[in-house]
Amino acid sequence: MQGNEACVYAAIDCGARFYAGYPITPSSEIAELSAKYLPKVNGIYLQMEDELGSIAAIIGASAAGKKSFTATSGPGFSLMQENLGMAIYAEVPCVIINVQRNGPSTGLATRPGQGDVMQARWGTHGDHPIIVLSPSSVQECYDLTIRAFNLSEKYRIPVILLSDEVIGHMRESLTIPEVEDLIIINRKLPLVPAQGFKPYTPEEDLVPAIPPFGTGYIVHISSSCHDESGYSHNAPQTADNLVRRLHKKIEANQEDIVQVEWFGPEDAELTIIAYGVISRTAKQVVINAQANGLSVNLLRLITHWPFPDEQVTQALKKARAVLIPELNLGQVVQEVHRLNSFNTPVYQLSRIDGEIILPSQIMQKVEEVLK
Amino acid sequence: MSGYTFKSYLEKSQLPHMWCPGCGDGIILRAYTEALAELCLAPQEVVTVTGIGCWGKADDYLGTHAFHGTHGRALAFATGIKLGNPDLTVVALMGDGDAVTIGGNHFIHAARRNINLTAIVTNNYNYGMTGGQYSATTPLEGKTTTSPNGTAEPGFDLCFLAEAAGANFVARTTCYHAVALKNMIKEAISHQGFSLVEVVSSCPTYFGRFNVHPSPVKMLNWLKDKAVPVQKYREMSAAEQAEHFAVSTLVNKNRPDFYTTYKRINRPDQSAKGEE
Amino acid sequence: MNRPPIQKTVRISIDSRSCKKCGICYGFCSQNVFTLARDGTPEVTNPSNCTYCRLCDLRCPDFAITLEVIS
C-alpha cells in the first residue's frame, strides 16, 4: 500500500467522515481515495474551489460534529494558513495532511522536499501552538494519521501530518489493526447543564468541552478574541488569558504529545537527527557506520512540533557531534542550535534539488566529522 | 404560535450594538430575528455564520449557534457546517466585502453547488468597518476613502452573479422595506438549495456621506427611490435602469441541493467504476 | 394603500439607553407620532395618532422602540 492511501484508511478507521480539499500533487491520491471510500461509510467528500475554502469547510464540518480532514502540498498549505490560525484560536479539531514537495512556489511539483517544517510551525500569524507529526514509513502514515486525529480531538487543536512526496508515494506492506483494537479518542462533551453554558470554559486539562452545533447547548465559535462565552471580548486580560491558555494546554502535555525514535548504539559519538524520508537514509547510515566501526546513532523526530527539546538536548549533551541532514537549507538545524548550550559541534547537510540525500552523502559527512 | 419573538434570538446582554446611528445592519438583524420567530425555529436549530466587517459583528448580538469566521470565508465554513449536520438551519450573514469581494470565489461556488443554506448579504457599497473604502459593489465613480475622485471599477450585481452561478432562490430588497425584507428572509430560509437575499443597505457614515447624504432618513429615502419592483424595472429604458435596481424575488428554481444529489449518486453500497 | 383608521390605543416607549438618535422613526412616521428634541432625541408627542403599523419598530436599527396595544 502507498503512504497516501494508508492515510485515508486510517482517517476512516478512526471515524473521519468529512473530507474537503483541492487536488494537488503529490497529495492527490488522498483526495481520490477519500472520494471513493467516504461515501461507503456515509461520509462526504467535497472538492472545494481552493484551499482557503477546503480548510474552512473541514473546520465547519468539525464544528458541526464530524471528524474532518484535508490534504495538500506546499502551495495549498500556504493558502490554508489563514484558517489554520482560526482553528487554533477557535479550538476546532481537524487534521491537515501536507505531502511536502520541493519549493518555494510551484517549485518541483513531483519531487520531495522538507521545506515546510517552519511554515507548519509559524505559517499562520500571531502567537500560537501547533502539533505537527512526521511519518517516515507507510505504516507510520497509518499510525500517525490515527494519532493526529486523537491528539486533535483530545486537545482541540488542528494537527498537521507533515509527510513528503517519497513517503506519500512509496509502497510498503503494513499491518492494519482491527478497528475495535484501535485506541480512538473523541472530543469530550460538556457535563454541565445547557442553561448558562459557556463553550470556552476550560476544564482542568485547560481544554474546553465544546459540543457540536445542534445539541441542546448554544455554541458560539469565534475567530475574534473571545471570553469563555465565545462572544467577542477585547479586554487585554481576556486576550492574554486566551493565548496563554492555548499554549499551556500543549506545553503542559509535552510528554503525551512528543514522540521520537532512538536508533543505534546508545552512547554514540555522533548523533544524526533526521525525520521523514531522510530518517530512512540516516538509518541505513547508522547500520553502515557500525559495520565500519564508526559510532553513530539516530534521533528520529516523530513529533516535529512541539519540538522535542528534551530529547534533542540529551543528544547534544551526550554526543561529540550532531549532524542534521534535511531537504531544506536548515530548518530543524536552527532549533538544534537554539538548544545547544554545550558547544557541541552541529553539522548541517542540505539538499534542495528535488533529490533525496543518499546514504553515501551522509556517510561521507560522518567520516569527515569523526576523522 | 411557537412563543418565539425576535427577542428570543438576541443576546440582550450584548446590546446596544456597536453600529453607527441609522446603520442598516440593525434593521436587517431585526428582520432576520423576526423571520426566525415566524418560522418557529429554535435557537438551537440555527447556526448563524458570519464573516468580518460591520455586518460580520452581527453574531455578537445573537443567541442562536454562531460561527464567526474569517473575512470572506463565511460560505465555505457554512458549507462544512451544513454538510456536517444537514439538520441544521444554516444562515450566512455577509457584507459586500465578505460575499463578493474577498469571498467572491466561495460565493459563486456555493451557489453553483446549491448548498442548502441561506446567504443574507447586506450591500452598503463600501467597507464600513475599515473606514469606507471601495468594494466590488461600489458603483462606477462612487466616492470612497480609497477612491476620493470616484472608483474606476464598475460594481458587481450580486443577484445576477448568484443567478448565473446557479442559485435556487435569489431576491433583493432594501433595509427601507423592513416588512418585505422579513418575508423575503423567511422565504429564502424555507427554500431548498442555495438562497440569497441581497439587502441594499445604508451606510450613512461613509458611502452616504460621500455620495448621497449623511442623514439616515435621506439614505433610506434614497434606497426607496432607487428600488423598483422587477416587473417595472424590466419595462424601464436602459438609462432609467442605470439609475435604479430591481427588487423582489428574481430567481425561484427547484434544482435539488448538493446533499440530496450527492446522496443519490453516492450510495454506501455502490462500487466505483472498474471495481467489483 | 389608504387604510381606514384603526381605533387602537398604543403605548409607545423609546429606550433611551439604546436610542442613537438616528431620526428614522420620526422621519418615516406617516402619522406624526414623533417629534425630535433639539438634540435629535425622538419624543412620542402624538401617541393617539398611532395606527400600529409597526414600521417605526421594525425600522429602528437599535431595537429601541416598544409598541404595546392597550385596547
PDB file of C-alpha atoms in Angstrom, chain A residues 18 34-50 52-66 82-83 86 92 212-224 229-232 234, chain B residues 11 14 43-44 47 52 57 59-71 73 75-86 88 102 105-107 109-110 112-113 115 258-259 262-263 266-272 275:
ATOM      1  CA  PHE A  18     -15.763  14.526   6.079  1.00  0.00           C
ATOM      2  CA  SER A  34     -11.414   9.767   0.109  1.00  0.00           C
ATOM      3  CA  ALA A  35     -13.867  10.378  -2.735  1.00  0.00           C
ATOM      4  CA  LYS A  36     -14.037   6.645  -3.270  1.00  0.00           C
ATOM      5  CA  TYR A  37     -14.218   5.373   0.305  1.00  0.00           C
ATOM      6  CA  LEU A  38     -16.026   8.063   2.298  1.00  0.00           C
ATOM      7  CA  PRO A  39     -19.463   7.508   0.704  1.00  0.00           C
ATOM      8  CA  LYS A  40     -19.231   3.824   1.679  1.00  0.00           C
ATOM      9  CA  VAL A  41     -19.286   4.851   5.338  1.00  0.00           C
ATOM     10  CA  ASN A  42     -21.894   7.566   4.857  1.00  0.00           C
ATOM     11  CA  GLY A  43     -19.199  10.211   4.781  1.00  0.00           C
ATOM     12  CA  ILE A  44     -18.801  13.115   2.415  1.00  0.00           C
ATOM     13  CA  TYR A  45     -16.019  14.056   0.033  1.00  0.00           C
ATOM     14  CA  LEU A  46     -16.224  17.659  -1.085  1.00  0.00           C
ATOM     15  CA  GLN A  47     -13.958  19.202  -3.685  1.00  0.00           C
ATOM     16  CA  MET A  48     -13.693  22.867  -2.838  1.00  0.00           C
ATOM     17  CA  GLU A  49     -12.815  25.792  -5.082  1.00  0.00           C
ATOM     18  CA  ASP A  50      -9.463  26.353  -3.384  1.00  0.00           C
ATOM     19  CA  LEU A  52      -8.859  28.584   1.584  1.00  0.00           C
ATOM     20  CA  GLY A  53     -12.288  27.040   1.242  1.00  0.00           C
ATOM     21  CA  SER A  54     -11.083  23.478   1.871  1.00  0.00           C
ATOM     22  CA  ILE A  55      -9.794  24.146   5.350  1.00  0.00           C
ATOM     23  CA  ALA A  56     -12.780  26.376   6.093  1.00  0.00           C
ATOM     24  CA  ALA A  57     -15.160  23.560   5.121  1.00  0.00           C
ATOM     25  CA  ILE A  58     -13.436  20.976   7.321  1.00  0.00           C
ATOM     26  CA  ILE A  59     -13.439  23.406  10.247  1.00  0.00           C
ATOM     27  CA  GLY A  60     -17.158  23.996   9.692  1.00  0.00           C
ATOM     28  CA  ALA A  61     -17.925  20.277   9.451  1.00  0.00           C
ATOM     29  CA  SER A  62     -15.904  19.614  12.581  1.00  0.00           C
ATOM     30  CA  ALA A  63     -17.795  22.321  14.456  1.00  0.00           C
ATOM     31  CA  ALA A  64     -20.950  20.503  13.366  1.00  0.00           C
ATOM     32  CA  GLY A  65     -19.575  17.293  14.874  1.00  0.00           C
ATOM     33  CA  LYS A  66     -17.822  15.395  12.068  1.00  0.00           C
ATOM     34  CA  GLU A  82      -5.232  31.909   7.486  1.00  0.00           C
ATOM     35  CA  ASN A  83      -7.835  29.453   8.678  1.00  0.00           C
ATOM     36  CA  MET A  86      -8.707  30.263  13.011  1.00  0.00           C
ATOM     37  CA  VAL A  92     -11.799  23.326  16.371  1.00  0.00           C
ATOM     38  CA  PRO A 212     -21.066  20.335  18.229  1.00  0.00           C
ATOM     39  CA  PHE A 213     -23.769  22.591  16.837  1.00  0.00           C
ATOM     40  CA  GLY A 214     -27.245  21.158  17.096  1.00  0.00           C
ATOM     41  CA  THR A 215     -27.202  19.681  20.562  1.00  0.00           C
ATOM     42  CA  GLY A 216     -29.156  21.374  23.322  1.00  0.00           C
ATOM     43  CA  TYR A 217     -26.232  23.682  24.025  1.00  0.00           C
ATOM     44  CA  ILE A 218     -25.920  27.041  22.314  1.00  0.00           C
ATOM     45  CA  VAL A 219     -22.404  27.223  20.918  1.00  0.00           C
ATOM     46  CA  HIS A 220     -20.646  30.383  19.847  1.00  0.00           C
ATOM     47  CA  ILE A 221     -17.415  29.683  17.921  1.00  0.00           C
ATOM     48  CA  SER A 222     -15.266  32.711  17.223  1.00  0.00           C
ATOM     49  CA  SER A 223     -12.146  33.752  15.346  1.00  0.00           C
ATOM     50  CA  SER A 224     -12.145  37.048  17.221  1.00  0.00           C
ATOM     51  CA  SER A 229     -18.903  32.632  26.404  1.00  0.00           C
ATOM     52  CA  GLY A 230     -17.438  32.663  22.885  1.00  0.00           C
ATOM     53  CA  TYR A 231     -18.649  36.213  22.323  1.00  0.00           C
ATOM     54  CA  SER A 232     -16.159  38.876  21.271  1.00  0.00           C
ATOM     55  CA  ASN A 234     -11.487  42.800  23.667  1.00  0.00           C
TER      56      ASN A 234
ATOM     57  CA  GLU B  11     -28.368  38.209  23.287  1.00  0.00           C
ATOM     58  CA  GLN B  14     -24.561  42.375  24.315  1.00  0.00           C
ATOM     59  CA  PRO B  43     -32.209  28.989  18.533  1.00  0.00           C
ATOM     60  CA  GLN B  44     -30.565  25.556  18.955  1.00  0.00           C
ATOM     61  CA  VAL B  47     -26.313  28.314  13.023  1.00  0.00           C
ATOM     62  CA  ILE B  52     -15.647  40.081   9.107  1.00  0.00           C
ATOM     63  CA  LYS B  57     -20.293  41.596  14.070  1.00  0.00           C
ATOM     64  CA  ASP B  59     -23.242  37.183  15.689  1.00  0.00           C
ATOM     65  CA  ASP B  60     -22.207  39.091  18.801  1.00  0.00           C
ATOM     66  CA  TYR B  61     -25.818  40.102  19.309  1.00  0.00           C
ATOM     67  CA  LEU B  62     -27.365  36.738  18.510  1.00  0.00           C
ATOM     68  CA  GLY B  63     -28.419  33.903  20.753  1.00  0.00           C
ATOM     69  CA  THR B  64     -28.501  31.238  18.030  1.00  0.00           C
ATOM     70  CA  HIS B  65     -25.489  28.989  17.464  1.00  0.00           C
ATOM     71  CA  ALA B  66     -22.866  31.149  15.849  1.00  0.00           C
ATOM     72  CA  PHE B  67     -19.707  30.665  13.870  1.00  0.00           C
ATOM     73  CA  HIS B  68     -17.719  33.865  13.490  1.00  0.00           C
ATOM     74  CA  GLY B  69     -15.054  33.004  10.940  1.00  0.00           C
ATOM     75  CA  THR B  70     -12.518  34.842   8.833  1.00  0.00           C
ATOM     76  CA  HIS B  71     -13.022  37.519   6.199  1.00  0.00           C
ATOM     77  CA  ARG B  73     -14.865  32.579   4.114  1.00  0.00           C
ATOM     78  CA  LEU B  75     -19.852  30.420   2.910  1.00  0.00           C
ATOM     79  CA  ALA B  76     -17.001  27.906   2.961  1.00  0.00           C
ATOM     80  CA  PHE B  77     -17.421  27.434   6.726  1.00  0.00           C
ATOM     81  CA  ALA B  78     -21.199  27.346   6.274  1.00  0.00           C
ATOM     82  CA  THR B  79     -20.838  24.663   3.581  1.00  0.00           C
ATOM     83  CA  GLY B  80     -18.920  22.460   6.005  1.00  0.00           C
ATOM     84  CA  ILE B  81     -21.383  23.097   8.815  1.00  0.00           C
ATOM     85  CA  LYS B  82     -24.402  22.246   6.657  1.00  0.00           C
ATOM     86  CA  LEU B  83     -22.823  19.067   5.282  1.00  0.00           C
ATOM     87  CA  GLY B  84     -21.539  18.180   8.763  1.00  0.00           C
ATOM     88  CA  ASN B  85     -25.101  18.239  10.077  1.00  0.00           C
ATOM     89  CA  PRO B  86     -27.767  18.666   7.370  1.00  0.00           C
ATOM     90  CA  LEU B  88     -29.240  22.446  10.998  1.00  0.00           C
ATOM     91  CA  ILE B 102     -12.629  38.779  -0.877  1.00  0.00           C
ATOM     92  CA  ASN B 105     -14.989  32.595  -5.255  1.00  0.00           C
ATOM     93  CA  HIS B 106     -16.794  30.891  -2.373  1.00  0.00           C
ATOM     94  CA  PHE B 107     -19.953  32.803  -3.263  1.00  0.00           C
ATOM     95  CA  HIS B 109     -19.253  28.027  -5.901  1.00  0.00           C
ATOM     96  CA  ALA B 110     -21.719  27.762  -3.015  1.00  0.00           C
ATOM     97  CA  ARG B 112     -23.207  26.512  -8.161  1.00  0.00           C
ATOM     98  CA  ARG B 113     -23.100  23.556  -5.764  1.00  0.00           C
ATOM     99  CA  ILE B 115     -25.665  24.019  -0.860  1.00  0.00           C
ATOM    100  CA  PHE B 258     -25.934  19.302  -3.265  1.00  0.00           C
ATOM    101  CA  TYR B 259     -26.521  16.942  -0.345  1.00  0.00           C
ATOM    102  CA  TYR B 262     -24.566  13.603  -3.529  1.00  0.00           C
ATOM    103  CA  LYS B 263     -26.540  11.014  -1.572  1.00  0.00           C
ATOM    104  CA  ASN B 266     -23.009   8.032  -3.866  1.00  0.00           C
ATOM    105  CA  ARG B 267     -24.849   5.194  -2.189  1.00  0.00           C
ATOM    106  CA  PRO B 268     -22.869   3.344   0.503  1.00  0.00           C
ATOM    107  CA  ASP B 269     -23.302   0.017  -1.315  1.00  0.00           C
ATOM    108  CA  GLN B 270     -22.196   1.369  -4.679  1.00  0.00           C
ATOM    109  CA  SER B 271     -18.907   0.171  -6.137  1.00  0.00           C
ATOM    110  CA  ALA B 272     -16.815   2.551  -8.165  1.00  0.00           C
ATOM    111  CA  GLU B 275     -14.041  -2.106  -9.091  1.00  0.00           C
TER     112      GLU B 275
END
